[in-house]
Coordinates of C-alpha atoms in Angstrom, one line a residue:
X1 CA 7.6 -22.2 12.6
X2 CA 4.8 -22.2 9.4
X3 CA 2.8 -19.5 8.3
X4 CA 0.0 -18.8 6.4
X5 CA 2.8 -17.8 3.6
X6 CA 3.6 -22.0 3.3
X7 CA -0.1 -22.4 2.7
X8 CA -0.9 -20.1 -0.5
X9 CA 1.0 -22.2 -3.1
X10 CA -0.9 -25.3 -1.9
X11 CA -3.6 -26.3 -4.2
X12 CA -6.8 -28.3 -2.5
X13 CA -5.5 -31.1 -3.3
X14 CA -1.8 -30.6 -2.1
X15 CA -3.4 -29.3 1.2
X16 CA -5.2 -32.9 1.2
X17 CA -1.8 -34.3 0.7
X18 CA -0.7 -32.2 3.6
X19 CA -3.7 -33.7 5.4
X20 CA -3.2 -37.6 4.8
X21 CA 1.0 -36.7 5.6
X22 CA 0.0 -35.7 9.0
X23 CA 0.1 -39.3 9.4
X24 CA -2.9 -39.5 12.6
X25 CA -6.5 -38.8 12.8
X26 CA -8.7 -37.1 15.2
X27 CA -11.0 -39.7 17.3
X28 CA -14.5 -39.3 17.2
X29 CA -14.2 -38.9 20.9
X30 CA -11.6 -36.9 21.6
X31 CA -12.0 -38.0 25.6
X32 CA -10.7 -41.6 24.6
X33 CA -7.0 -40.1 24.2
X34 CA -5.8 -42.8 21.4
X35 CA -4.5 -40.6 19.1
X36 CA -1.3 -40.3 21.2
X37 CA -0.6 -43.8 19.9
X38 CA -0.9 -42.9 16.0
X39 CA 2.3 -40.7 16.3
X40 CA 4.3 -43.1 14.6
X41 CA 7.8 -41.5 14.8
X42 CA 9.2 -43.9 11.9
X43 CA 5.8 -43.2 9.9
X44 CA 6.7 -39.4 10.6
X45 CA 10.2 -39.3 9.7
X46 CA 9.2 -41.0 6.3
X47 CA 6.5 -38.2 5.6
X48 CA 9.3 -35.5 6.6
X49 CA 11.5 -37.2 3.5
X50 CA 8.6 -36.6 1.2
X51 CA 7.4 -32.9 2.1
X52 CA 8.8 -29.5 1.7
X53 CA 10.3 -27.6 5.1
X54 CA 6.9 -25.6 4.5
X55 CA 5.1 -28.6 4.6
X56 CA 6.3 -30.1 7.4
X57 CA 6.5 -27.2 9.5
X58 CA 2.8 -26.6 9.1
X59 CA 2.0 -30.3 9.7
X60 CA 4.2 -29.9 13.3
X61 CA 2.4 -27.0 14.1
X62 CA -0.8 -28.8 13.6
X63 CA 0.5 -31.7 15.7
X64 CA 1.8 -29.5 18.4
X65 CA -1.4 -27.2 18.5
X66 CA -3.8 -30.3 18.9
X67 CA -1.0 -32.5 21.1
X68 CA -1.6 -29.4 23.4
X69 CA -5.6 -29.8 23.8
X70 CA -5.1 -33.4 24.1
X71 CA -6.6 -34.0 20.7
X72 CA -9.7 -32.6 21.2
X73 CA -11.1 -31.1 18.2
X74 CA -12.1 -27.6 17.8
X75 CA -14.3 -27.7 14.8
X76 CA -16.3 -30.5 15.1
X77 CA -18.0 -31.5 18.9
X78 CA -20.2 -34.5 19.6
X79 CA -23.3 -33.0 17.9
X80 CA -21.4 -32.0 14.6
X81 CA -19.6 -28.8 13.5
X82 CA -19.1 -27.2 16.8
X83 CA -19.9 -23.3 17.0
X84 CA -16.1 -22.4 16.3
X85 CA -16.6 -24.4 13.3
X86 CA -19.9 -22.8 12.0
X87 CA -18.3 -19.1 12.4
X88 CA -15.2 -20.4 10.2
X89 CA -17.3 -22.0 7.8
X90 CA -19.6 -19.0 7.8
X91 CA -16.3 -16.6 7.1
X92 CA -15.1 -18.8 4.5
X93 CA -18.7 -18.5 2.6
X94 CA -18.6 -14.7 3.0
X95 CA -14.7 -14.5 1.9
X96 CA -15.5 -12.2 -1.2
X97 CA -16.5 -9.4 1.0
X98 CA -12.8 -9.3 1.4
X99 CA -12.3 -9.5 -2.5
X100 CA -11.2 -13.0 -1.8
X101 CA -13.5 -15.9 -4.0
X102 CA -14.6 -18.3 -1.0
X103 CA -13.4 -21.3 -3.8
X104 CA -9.9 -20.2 -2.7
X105 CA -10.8 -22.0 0.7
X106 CA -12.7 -25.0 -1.1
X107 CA -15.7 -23.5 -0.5
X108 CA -18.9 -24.6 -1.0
X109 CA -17.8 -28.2 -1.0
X110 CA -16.0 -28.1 2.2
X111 CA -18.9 -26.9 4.4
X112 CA -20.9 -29.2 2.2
X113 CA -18.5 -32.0 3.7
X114 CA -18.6 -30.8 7.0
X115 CA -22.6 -30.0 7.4
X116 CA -23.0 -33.9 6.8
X117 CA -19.9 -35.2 7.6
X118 CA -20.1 -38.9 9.9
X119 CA -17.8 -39.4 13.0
X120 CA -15.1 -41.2 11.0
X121 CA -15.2 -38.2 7.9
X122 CA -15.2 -35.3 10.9
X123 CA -11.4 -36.8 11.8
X124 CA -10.2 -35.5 8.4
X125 CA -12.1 -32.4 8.1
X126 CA -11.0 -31.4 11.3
X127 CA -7.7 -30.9 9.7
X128 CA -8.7 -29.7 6.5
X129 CA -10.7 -27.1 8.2
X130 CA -7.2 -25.9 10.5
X131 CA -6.0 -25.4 7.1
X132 CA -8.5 -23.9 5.6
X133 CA -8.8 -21.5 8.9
X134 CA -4.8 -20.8 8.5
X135 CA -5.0 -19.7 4.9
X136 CA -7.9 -17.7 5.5
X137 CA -6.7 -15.5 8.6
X138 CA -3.7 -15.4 7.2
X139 CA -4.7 -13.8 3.9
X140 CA -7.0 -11.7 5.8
X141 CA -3.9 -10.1 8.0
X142 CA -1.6 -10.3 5.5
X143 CA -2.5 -10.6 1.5
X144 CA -3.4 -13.3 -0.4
X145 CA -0.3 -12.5 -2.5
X146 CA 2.8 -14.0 -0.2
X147 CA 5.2 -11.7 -2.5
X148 CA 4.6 -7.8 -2.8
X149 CA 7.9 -7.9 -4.0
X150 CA 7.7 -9.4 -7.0
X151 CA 4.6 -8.6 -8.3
X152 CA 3.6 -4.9 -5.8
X153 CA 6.0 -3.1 -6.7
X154 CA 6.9 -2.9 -2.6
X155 CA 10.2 -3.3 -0.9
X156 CA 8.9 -5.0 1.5
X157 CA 6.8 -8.4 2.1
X158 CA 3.6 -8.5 4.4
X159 CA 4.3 -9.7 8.0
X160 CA 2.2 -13.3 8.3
X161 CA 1.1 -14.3 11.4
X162 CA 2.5 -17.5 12.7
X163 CA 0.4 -20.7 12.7
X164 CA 0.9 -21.0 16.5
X165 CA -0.2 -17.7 17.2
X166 CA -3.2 -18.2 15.0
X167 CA -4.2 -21.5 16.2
X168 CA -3.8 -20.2 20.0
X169 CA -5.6 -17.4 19.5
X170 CA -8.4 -18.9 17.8
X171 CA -8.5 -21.8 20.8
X172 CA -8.8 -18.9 23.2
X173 CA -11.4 -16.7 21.9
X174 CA -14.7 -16.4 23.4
X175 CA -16.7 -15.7 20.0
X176 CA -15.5 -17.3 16.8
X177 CA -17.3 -15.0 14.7
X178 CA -16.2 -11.6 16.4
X179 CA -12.7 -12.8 16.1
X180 CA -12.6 -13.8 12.4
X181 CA -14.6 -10.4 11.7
X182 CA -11.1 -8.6 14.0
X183 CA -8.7 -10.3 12.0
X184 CA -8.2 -7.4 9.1
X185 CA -5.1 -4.9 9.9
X186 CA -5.7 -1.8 10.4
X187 CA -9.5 -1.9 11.3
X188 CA -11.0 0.9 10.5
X189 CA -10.2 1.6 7.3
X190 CA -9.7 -1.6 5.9
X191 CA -13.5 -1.6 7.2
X192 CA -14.2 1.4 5.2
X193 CA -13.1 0.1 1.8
X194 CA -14.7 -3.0 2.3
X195 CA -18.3 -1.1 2.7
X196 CA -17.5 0.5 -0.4
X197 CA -16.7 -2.7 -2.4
X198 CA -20.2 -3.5 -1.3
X199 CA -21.4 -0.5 -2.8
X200 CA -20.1 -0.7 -5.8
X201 CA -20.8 -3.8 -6.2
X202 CA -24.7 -3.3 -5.3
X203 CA -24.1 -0.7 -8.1
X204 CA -22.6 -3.3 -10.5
X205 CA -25.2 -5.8 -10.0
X206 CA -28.3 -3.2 -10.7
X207 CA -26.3 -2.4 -14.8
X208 CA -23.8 0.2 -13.5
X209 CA -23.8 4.1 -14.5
X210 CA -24.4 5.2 -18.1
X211 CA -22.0 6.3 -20.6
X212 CA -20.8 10.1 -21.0
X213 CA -20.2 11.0 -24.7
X214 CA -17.4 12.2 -25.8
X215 CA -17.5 16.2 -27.3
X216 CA -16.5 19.7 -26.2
X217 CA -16.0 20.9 -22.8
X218 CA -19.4 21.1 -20.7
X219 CA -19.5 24.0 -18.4
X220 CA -22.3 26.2 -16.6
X221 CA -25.5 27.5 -18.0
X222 CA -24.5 24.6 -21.1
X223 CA -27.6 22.8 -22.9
X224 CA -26.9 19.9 -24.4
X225 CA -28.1 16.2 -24.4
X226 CA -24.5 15.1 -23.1
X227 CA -25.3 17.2 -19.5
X228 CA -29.0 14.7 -19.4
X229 CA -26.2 12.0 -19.8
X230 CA -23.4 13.5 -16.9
X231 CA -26.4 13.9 -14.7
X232 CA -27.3 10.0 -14.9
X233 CA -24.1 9.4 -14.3
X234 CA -23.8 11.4 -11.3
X235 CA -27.0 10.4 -9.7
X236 CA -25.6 6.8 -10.0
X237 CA -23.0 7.3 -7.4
X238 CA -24.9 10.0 -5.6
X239 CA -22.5 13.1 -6.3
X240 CA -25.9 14.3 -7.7
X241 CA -29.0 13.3 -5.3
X242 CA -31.6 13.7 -8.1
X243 CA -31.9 15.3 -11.6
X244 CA -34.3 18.5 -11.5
X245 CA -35.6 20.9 -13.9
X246 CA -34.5 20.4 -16.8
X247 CA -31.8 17.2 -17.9
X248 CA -30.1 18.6 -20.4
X249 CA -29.4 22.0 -18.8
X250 CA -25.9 22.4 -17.4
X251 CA -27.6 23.9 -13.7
X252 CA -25.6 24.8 -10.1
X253 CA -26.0 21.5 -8.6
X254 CA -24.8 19.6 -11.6
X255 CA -21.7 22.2 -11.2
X256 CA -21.4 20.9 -7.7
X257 CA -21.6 17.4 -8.3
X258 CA -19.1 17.2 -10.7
X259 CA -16.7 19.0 -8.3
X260 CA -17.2 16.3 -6.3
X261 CA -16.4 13.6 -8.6
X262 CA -13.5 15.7 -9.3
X263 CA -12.1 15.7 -5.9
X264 CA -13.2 11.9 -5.4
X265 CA -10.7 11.0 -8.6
X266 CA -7.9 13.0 -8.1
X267 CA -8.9 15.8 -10.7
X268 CA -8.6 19.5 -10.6
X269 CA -12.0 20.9 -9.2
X270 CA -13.3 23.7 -11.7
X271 CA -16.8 22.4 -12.3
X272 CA -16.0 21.6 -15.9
X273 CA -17.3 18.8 -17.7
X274 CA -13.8 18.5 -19.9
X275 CA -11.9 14.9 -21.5
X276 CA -10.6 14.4 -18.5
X277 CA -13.3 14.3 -16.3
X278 CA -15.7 11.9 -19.0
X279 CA -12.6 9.6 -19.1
X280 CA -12.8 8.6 -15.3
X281 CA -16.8 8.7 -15.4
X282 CA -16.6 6.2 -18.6
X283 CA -14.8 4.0 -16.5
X284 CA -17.0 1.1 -15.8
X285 CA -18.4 -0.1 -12.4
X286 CA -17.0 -3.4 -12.9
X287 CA -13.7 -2.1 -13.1
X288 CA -14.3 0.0 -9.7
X289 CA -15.0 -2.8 -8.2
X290 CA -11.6 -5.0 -9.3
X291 CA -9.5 -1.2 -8.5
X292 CA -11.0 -1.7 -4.7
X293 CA -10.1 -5.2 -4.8
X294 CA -6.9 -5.1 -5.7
X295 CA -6.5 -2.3 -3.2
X296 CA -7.5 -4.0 -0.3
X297 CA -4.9 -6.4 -0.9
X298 CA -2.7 -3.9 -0.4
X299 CA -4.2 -2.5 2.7
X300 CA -3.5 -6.2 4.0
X301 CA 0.5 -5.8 3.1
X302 CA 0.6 -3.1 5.7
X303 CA -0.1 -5.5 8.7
X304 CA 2.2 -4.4 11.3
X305 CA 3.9 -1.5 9.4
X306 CA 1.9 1.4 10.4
X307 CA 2.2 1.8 14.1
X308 CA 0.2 4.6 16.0
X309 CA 2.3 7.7 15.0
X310 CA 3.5 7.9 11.0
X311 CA 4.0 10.0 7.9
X312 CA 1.8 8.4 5.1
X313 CA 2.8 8.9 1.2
X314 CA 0.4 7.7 -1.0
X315 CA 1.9 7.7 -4.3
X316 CA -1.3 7.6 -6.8
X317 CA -2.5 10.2 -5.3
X318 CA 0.6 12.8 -4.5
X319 CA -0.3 13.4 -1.2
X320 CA 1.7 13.2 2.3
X321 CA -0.2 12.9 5.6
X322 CA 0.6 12.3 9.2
X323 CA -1.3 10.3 11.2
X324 CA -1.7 10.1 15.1
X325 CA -3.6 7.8 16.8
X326 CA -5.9 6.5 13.4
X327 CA -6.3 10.5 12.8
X328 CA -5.0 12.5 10.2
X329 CA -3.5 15.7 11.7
X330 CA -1.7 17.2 8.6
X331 CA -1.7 17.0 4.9
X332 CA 0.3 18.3 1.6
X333 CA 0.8 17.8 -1.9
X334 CA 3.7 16.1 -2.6
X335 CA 5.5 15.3 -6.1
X336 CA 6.5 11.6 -6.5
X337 CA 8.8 9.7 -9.0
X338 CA 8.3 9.9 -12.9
X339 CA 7.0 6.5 -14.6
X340 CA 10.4 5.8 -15.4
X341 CA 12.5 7.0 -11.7
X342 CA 9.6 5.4 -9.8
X343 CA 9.4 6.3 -6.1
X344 CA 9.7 3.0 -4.3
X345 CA 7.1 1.6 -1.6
X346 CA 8.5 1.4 1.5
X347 CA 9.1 2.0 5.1
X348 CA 11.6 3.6 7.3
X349 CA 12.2 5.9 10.1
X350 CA 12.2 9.4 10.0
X351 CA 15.8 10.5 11.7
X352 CA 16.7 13.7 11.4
X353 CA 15.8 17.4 9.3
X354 CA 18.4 19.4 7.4
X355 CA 18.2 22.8 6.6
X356 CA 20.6 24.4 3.9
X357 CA 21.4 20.7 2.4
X358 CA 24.3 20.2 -0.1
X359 CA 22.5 18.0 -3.0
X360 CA 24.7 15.2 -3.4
X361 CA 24.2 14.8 -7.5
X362 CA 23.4 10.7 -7.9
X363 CA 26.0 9.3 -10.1
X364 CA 23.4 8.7 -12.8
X365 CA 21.8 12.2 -13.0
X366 CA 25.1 13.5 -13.1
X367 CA 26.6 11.4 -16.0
X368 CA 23.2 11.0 -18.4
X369 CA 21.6 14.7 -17.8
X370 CA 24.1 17.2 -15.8
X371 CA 27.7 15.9 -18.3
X372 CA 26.2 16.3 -21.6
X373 CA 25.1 19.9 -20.7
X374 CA 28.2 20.8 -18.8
X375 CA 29.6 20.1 -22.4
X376 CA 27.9 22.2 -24.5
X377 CA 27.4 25.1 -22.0
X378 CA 30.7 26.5 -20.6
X379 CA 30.7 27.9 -17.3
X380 CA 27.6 25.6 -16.5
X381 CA 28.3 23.9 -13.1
X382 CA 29.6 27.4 -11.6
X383 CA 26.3 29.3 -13.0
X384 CA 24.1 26.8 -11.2
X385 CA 26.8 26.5 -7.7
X386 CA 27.9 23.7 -8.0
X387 CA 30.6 22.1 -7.1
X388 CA 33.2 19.6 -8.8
X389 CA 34.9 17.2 -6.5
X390 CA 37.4 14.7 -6.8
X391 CA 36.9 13.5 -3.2
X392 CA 33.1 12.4 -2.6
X393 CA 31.8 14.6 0.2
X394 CA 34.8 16.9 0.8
X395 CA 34.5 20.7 -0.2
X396 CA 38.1 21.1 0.0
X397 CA 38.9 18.6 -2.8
X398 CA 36.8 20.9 -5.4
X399 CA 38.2 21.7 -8.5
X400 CA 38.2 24.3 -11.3
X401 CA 35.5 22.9 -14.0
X402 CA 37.1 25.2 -16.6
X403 CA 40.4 23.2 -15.9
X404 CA 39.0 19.7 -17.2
X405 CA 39.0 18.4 -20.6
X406 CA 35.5 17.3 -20.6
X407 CA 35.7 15.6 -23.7
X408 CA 37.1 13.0 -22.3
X409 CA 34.9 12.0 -20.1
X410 CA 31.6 9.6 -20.2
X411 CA 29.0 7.7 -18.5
X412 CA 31.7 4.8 -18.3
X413 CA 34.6 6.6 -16.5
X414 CA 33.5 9.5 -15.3
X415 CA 35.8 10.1 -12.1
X416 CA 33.9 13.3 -9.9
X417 CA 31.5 13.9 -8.1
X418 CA 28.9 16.8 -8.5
X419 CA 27.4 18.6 -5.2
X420 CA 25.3 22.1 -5.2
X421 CA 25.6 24.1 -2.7
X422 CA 22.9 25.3 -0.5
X423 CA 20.8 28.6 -1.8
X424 CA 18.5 29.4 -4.2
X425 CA 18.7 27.3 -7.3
X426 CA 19.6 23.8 -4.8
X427 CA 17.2 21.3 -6.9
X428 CA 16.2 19.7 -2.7
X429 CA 15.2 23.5 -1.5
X430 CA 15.7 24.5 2.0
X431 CA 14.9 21.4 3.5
X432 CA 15.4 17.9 3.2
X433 CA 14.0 15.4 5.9
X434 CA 16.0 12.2 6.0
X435 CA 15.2 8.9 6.8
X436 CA 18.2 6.9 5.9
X437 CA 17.4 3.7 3.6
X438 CA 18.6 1.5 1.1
X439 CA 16.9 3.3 -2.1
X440 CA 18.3 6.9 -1.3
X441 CA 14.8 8.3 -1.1
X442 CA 13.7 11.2 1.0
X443 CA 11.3 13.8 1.1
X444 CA 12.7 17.5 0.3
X445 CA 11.6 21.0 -0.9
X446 CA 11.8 22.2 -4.5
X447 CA 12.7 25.4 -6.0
X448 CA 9.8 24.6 -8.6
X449 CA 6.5 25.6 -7.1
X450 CA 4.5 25.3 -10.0
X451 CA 4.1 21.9 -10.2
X452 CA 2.2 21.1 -6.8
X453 CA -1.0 22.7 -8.8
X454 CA -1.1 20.2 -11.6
X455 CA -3.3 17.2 -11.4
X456 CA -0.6 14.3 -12.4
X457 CA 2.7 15.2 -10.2
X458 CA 5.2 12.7 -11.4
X459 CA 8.0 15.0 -11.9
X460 CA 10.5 13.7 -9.5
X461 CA 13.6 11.0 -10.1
X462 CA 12.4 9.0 -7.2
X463 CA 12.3 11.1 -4.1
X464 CA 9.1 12.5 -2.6
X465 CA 8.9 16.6 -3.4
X466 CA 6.5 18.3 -0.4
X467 CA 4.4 21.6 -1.0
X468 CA 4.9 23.1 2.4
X469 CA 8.8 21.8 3.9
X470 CA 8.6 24.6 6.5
X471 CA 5.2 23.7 7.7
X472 CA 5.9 20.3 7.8
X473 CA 9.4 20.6 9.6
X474 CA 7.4 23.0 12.6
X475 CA 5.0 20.7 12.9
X476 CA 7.5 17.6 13.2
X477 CA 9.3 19.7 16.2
X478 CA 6.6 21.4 17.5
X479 CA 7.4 19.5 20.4
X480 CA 11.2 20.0 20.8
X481 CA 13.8 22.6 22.0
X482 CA 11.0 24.3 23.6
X483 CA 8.9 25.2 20.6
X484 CA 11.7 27.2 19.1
X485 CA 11.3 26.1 15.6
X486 CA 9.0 29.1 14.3
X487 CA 8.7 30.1 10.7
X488 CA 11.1 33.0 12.2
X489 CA 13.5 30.5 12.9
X490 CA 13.4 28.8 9.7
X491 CA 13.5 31.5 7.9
X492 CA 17.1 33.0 9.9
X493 CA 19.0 29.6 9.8
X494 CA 18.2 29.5 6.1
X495 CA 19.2 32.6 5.2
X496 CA 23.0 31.6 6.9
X497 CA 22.9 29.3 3.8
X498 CA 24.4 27.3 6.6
X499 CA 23.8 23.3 6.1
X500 CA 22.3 22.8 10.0
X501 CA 21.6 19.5 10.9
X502 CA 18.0 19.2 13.6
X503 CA 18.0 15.4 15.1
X504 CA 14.2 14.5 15.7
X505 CA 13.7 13.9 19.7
X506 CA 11.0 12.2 18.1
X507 CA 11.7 10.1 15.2
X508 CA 8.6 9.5 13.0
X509 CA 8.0 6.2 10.9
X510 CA 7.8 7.0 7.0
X511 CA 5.5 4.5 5.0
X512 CA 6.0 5.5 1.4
X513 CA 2.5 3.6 -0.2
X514 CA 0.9 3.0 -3.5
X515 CA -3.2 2.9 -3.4
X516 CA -5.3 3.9 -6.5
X517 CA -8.2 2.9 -4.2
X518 CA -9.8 3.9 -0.6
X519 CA -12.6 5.1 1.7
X520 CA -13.2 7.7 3.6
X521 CA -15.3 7.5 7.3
X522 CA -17.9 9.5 5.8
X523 CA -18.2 6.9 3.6
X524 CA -17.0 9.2 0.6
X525 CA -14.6 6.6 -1.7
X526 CA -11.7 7.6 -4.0
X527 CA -10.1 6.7 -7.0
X528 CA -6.3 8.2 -8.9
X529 CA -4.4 6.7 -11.8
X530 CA -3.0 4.0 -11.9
X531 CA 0.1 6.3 -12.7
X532 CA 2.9 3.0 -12.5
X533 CA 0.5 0.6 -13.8
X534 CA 0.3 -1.8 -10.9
X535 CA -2.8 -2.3 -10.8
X536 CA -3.1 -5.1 -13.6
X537 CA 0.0 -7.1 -12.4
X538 CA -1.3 -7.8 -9.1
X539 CA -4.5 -8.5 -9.9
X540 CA -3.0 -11.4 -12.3
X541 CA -1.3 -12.5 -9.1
X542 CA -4.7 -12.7 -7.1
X543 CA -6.3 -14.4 -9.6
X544 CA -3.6 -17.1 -9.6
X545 CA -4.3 -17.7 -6.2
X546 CA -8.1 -18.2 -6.5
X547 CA -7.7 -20.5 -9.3
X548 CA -4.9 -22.6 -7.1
X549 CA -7.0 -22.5 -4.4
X550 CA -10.0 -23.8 -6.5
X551 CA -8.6 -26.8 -8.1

C-alpha cells in the first residue's frame, strides 16, 4: 500500500507523470460509468514496467479508491470544484501556517487551473488534486521530511498514514474543512506553536525587535542608554507591557521582564541583563520564526508515538516530564548527552526500576577514560569499588587489579570488564529506570548534584541524568504494592546496598525528544540552544522539499 512518504520525492511534474501513467480519466459525468472501460490491463501492465513500486502503488490506490465510488469525482461536481474541493484548495493556499510554502502543492497555479478548469481539464485535475490532497495530509500528520533518520537526528521515522486510509477518510467526512484543519498530530499543541509562528511572524512583518548592545552587565537601579534599548526589546514580545518613567533607568518591572525572557530561553532567572541574556535577545525575529518552523516539523515526527500516558525528555531544554491525558503531572531537570556522546531521540517502554544498580562500565569509557587512569594511579579501581571481571556480569569471576600487568593492555585488546558496585561513589546513583533499547540509554541518578543548577546540562555520555530519582520512582509506583514505595522505603532498600529489582505493573512509554522550539497554552512560547546543532540540517532538508515541490 502507498503513502504520502512515495509522494515527497515527486516533483510537479513527476506527479504529472504519475497523473498521465494512471492510464484513465474521470468523465465529466461521472453517472455515465465509462471509465470502467479505460482500464486497459495491457495499457496498465506497460505503465507498471515504467514506474517505481512507489509509483505504482499510489497510482492503484488511486484506482482502487475511485473504482470504489464508481468513478465519481470528489473534487470537482457538475457546477465546478465541489465543496470538498474548495476546502483542499483553501488548505493548500493557507499551507504556510504550517511552515509549509503552499508552492510545495503547486499552489497558486493549481487552484488557478481548477477555478477555471472545462469538463474535459476537471478529468485530470481530479487526479492531480488526490495527489496534491495526499502530500498535503500526509506532511501534515507526519513531516514533510520522509527521513528523521538521516537528517533529525531521530531513531525513528514518522508513521505516514496510508493513502487508503486517507482517501476513505476524506470520502467520509461531513466537512472538508474541519477535517483538513484535525489532521495535525497531537492537536493541542501542535495548535499552540502554530499560533506562535503567527505571532512571530506578525512581529517579523512590522521590522522585528531592536538590537541590545553589547557592554557590562545591566542590573537593578542601572542607568544607561543600553536599559532604553533592553526595554524596546522587551516591549516587542510583551515580557514588558510598556516602558514607564524613565527609559534608560534599570526599574522593577524591567527586572521582571527580563526574568521572563529568561525563563522563556532556557536561562538562569537572576534579573540580570549579562552576555548571555543580550545574545538570545539579539537573535533576530526572522530567525524565530525558521526555529518554530523547523520545530513543528518535528512535532509532526511524533504522529502516533506519544499515546495518552508517557515520560517526555526534551533534550534542548534538559527537562523530563510525565504526561497523562495531554497534562503534565510531573517535571525535573535532567542532564542529557555531551555534543560529542549525544543522547539519541527515541522511544521505548519503560519496564522496570532498579535500586542499588551495579554500573556496567561501557567498553569504550572503560578503555579511552577509566584504563589510562587505572595506569597511572595504583590502587584506582578498588578506591572507587570497582570491580575487575574476566566474566561479563559475574561477581565471582573478579580479579585482583594489583595482579595485572596493565601495561599490556590497550583500547585494541583489552580483555575485562569493569562493574562498580552499588554505594556512594556508583557514577548511575541509587536508581536507574530501565527501558531496554538498542542504544543502551536510560535515565539514572548521579552522585554529582551540582550540575542540575547550571543553565547548559550536557554533561552526560548519552544517558539521561534526573534531579529527583526518588521522587520520580514514588510517583511511577504510586499505584503499586499498595502504596508502599515511600521515601522511607527508598531510603531502607538503599541503604542494604542491595541491587533490588521493582517491575512496573505499569509500564510507561519513554519518548526521548529534541525541540529548541514550543508553546505553551497560555500562549507563553519558548526557545533553548540548539545545543547539537540540528536545527540547520533539517531546515536544509525542508527546503529541498519546497523547491521539489515547486518545480
Amino acid at each position: 500500500m502507498v503513502t504520502p512518504a512515495t509522494l515527497r520525492p515527486l516533483s510537479w511534474a513527476a506527479v504529472l507523470s504519475v497523473t498521465a501513467a494512471l492510464a484513465f480519466g474521470l468523465p465529466a459525468r461521472a453517472q455515465e460509468g465509462n471509465l470502467k472501460d479505460k482500464f486497459d490491463p495491457k495499457a496498465q501492465a506497460q505503465r507498471d514496467a515504467r514506474h517505481t513500486a512507489g509509483e505504482r502503488a499510489l497510482n492503484d490506490a488511486i484506482k482502487d479508491f475511485y473504482a470504489k465510488r464508481e468513478f465519481k469525482p470528489l473534487w470537482f461536481d457538475g457546477n465546478g470544484l465541489s465543496p470538498q474541493g474548495k476546502a483542499l484548495l483553501a488548505a493548500l493556499a493557507k499551507s504556510d501556517e504550517h511552515g509549509i510554502g503552499p508552492a510545495t502543492y503547486g499552489m497558486p497555479k493549481l487552484g488557478e487551473r481548477a477555478a477555471k478548469a472545462n469538463a474535459k481539464e476537471r478529468e485530470e485535475l481530479e487526479i492531480e488534486l488526490t495527489i496534491a490532497f495526499l502530500g498535503y495530509a500526509g506532511d501534515i500528520v507526519a513531516g514533510t521530511v520522509s527521513n528523521p533518520r538521516r537528517v533529525g537526528g531521530t531513531f525513528r521515522d514518522a508513521k505516514r498514514p496510508e493513502a487508503k486510509k486517507l482517501l476513505d477518510d476524506a470520502a467520509a467526512a461531513q466537512d472538508m474543512a474541519k477535517f483538513l484543519d484535525e489532521l495535525p498530530p497531537d492537536l493541542r499543541r501542535y495548535k499552540q506553536v502554530q499560533q506562535a509562528l503567527a505571532k512571530y511572524r506578525e512581529i517579523e512583518k512590522k521590522g522585528g525587535w531592536p538590537r541590545v548592545d553589547a557592554g557590562p552587565t545591566l542590573k537593578i537601579g542601572m542607568k544607561h542608554p543600553r536599559v532604553g534599548q533592553a526595554k524596546r526589546r522587551l516591549v516587542a514580545t510583551g515580557e514588558l507591557a510598556k516602558i514607564e518613567g524613565d527609559a534608560d533607568t534599570f526599574d522593577g518591572a524591567l527586572l521582571l521582564a527580563v526574568k521572563k525572557f529568561q525563563l522563556r530561553h532556557g536561562l538562569l532567572d537572576d534579573g540580570n541583563i549579562g552576555a548571555g541574556t543580550v545574545a538570545e535577545m539579539n537573535i533576530s525575529a526572522k530567525e524565530r520564526v525558521e526555529q518554530l518552523v523547523i520545530n513543528i516539523e518535528r512535532r509532526r515526527w511524533l504522529a502516533g508515538h506519544l499515546g495518552d500516558r508517557y515520560i517526555y525528555v526534551n533534550i534542548a531544554d534538559h527537562d523530563l516530564k510525565i504526561v497523562e491525558k495531554g497534562h503534565t503531572v510531573y517535571t525535573s531537570r535532567v542532564v542529557v548527552g555531551r555534543p560529542y556522546h549525544e543522547t539519541p531521540v527515541f522511544s521505548a517502554t519503560m519496564q522496570y526500576i532498579e535500586l542499588n544498580p551495579y554500573w556496567n562500565v561501557p567498553y569504550s569509557i572503560a578503555t579511552q577514560e577509566l584504563l589510562p587512569v587505572i595506569k597511572k594511579v595504583p590502587g584506582y579501581l578498588q578506591s572507587n569499588d570497582y570491580l575487575l571481571l574476566t566474566r561479563m556480569g559475574d561477581n565471582n569471576s573478579a580479579i585482583d587489579p594489583a595482579s595485572v600487568d596493565w601495561s599490556r593492555y590497550g583500547p585494541g585488546n583489552f580483555p575485562f570488564q569493569i562493574r562498580q558496585k552499588p554505594g556512594p561513589r556508583n557514577a548511575l546513583g541509587t536508581t536507574m529506570f530501565m527501558f531496554p533499547n538498542p542504544h543502551n540509554v536510560f535515565i539514572h541518578d548521579t552522585p554529582i548534584r551540582s550540575i542540575f543548577n547550571l543553565e547548559d546540562r550536557y554533561f552526560s555520555h548519552g544517558c539521561v541524568r534526573v534531579q529527583n530519582p526518588w521522587g520520580l520512582a514514588i510517583f511511577l509506583l504510586k499505584d503499586q504494592d499498595n502504596g508502599q514505595w515511600t521515601k522511607e522505603k527508598i531510603a531502607k532498600v538503599v541503604e542494604t546496598k542491595d541491587q533490588t529489582r521493582i517491575n512496573l505493573k505499569a509500564p510507561i512509554q519513554v519518548h526521548i525528544t529534541y525541540l529548541t522550539a514550543w508553546a505553551e497554552q497560555d500562549g507563553t512560547v519558548h526557545f533553548r540552544k540548539d545545543g547539537y546543532k540540528r536545527d540547520a540540517t533539517l531546515r536544509v532538508a525542508m527546503n529541498k522539499v519546497a523547491y521539489a515541490g515547486a518545480r
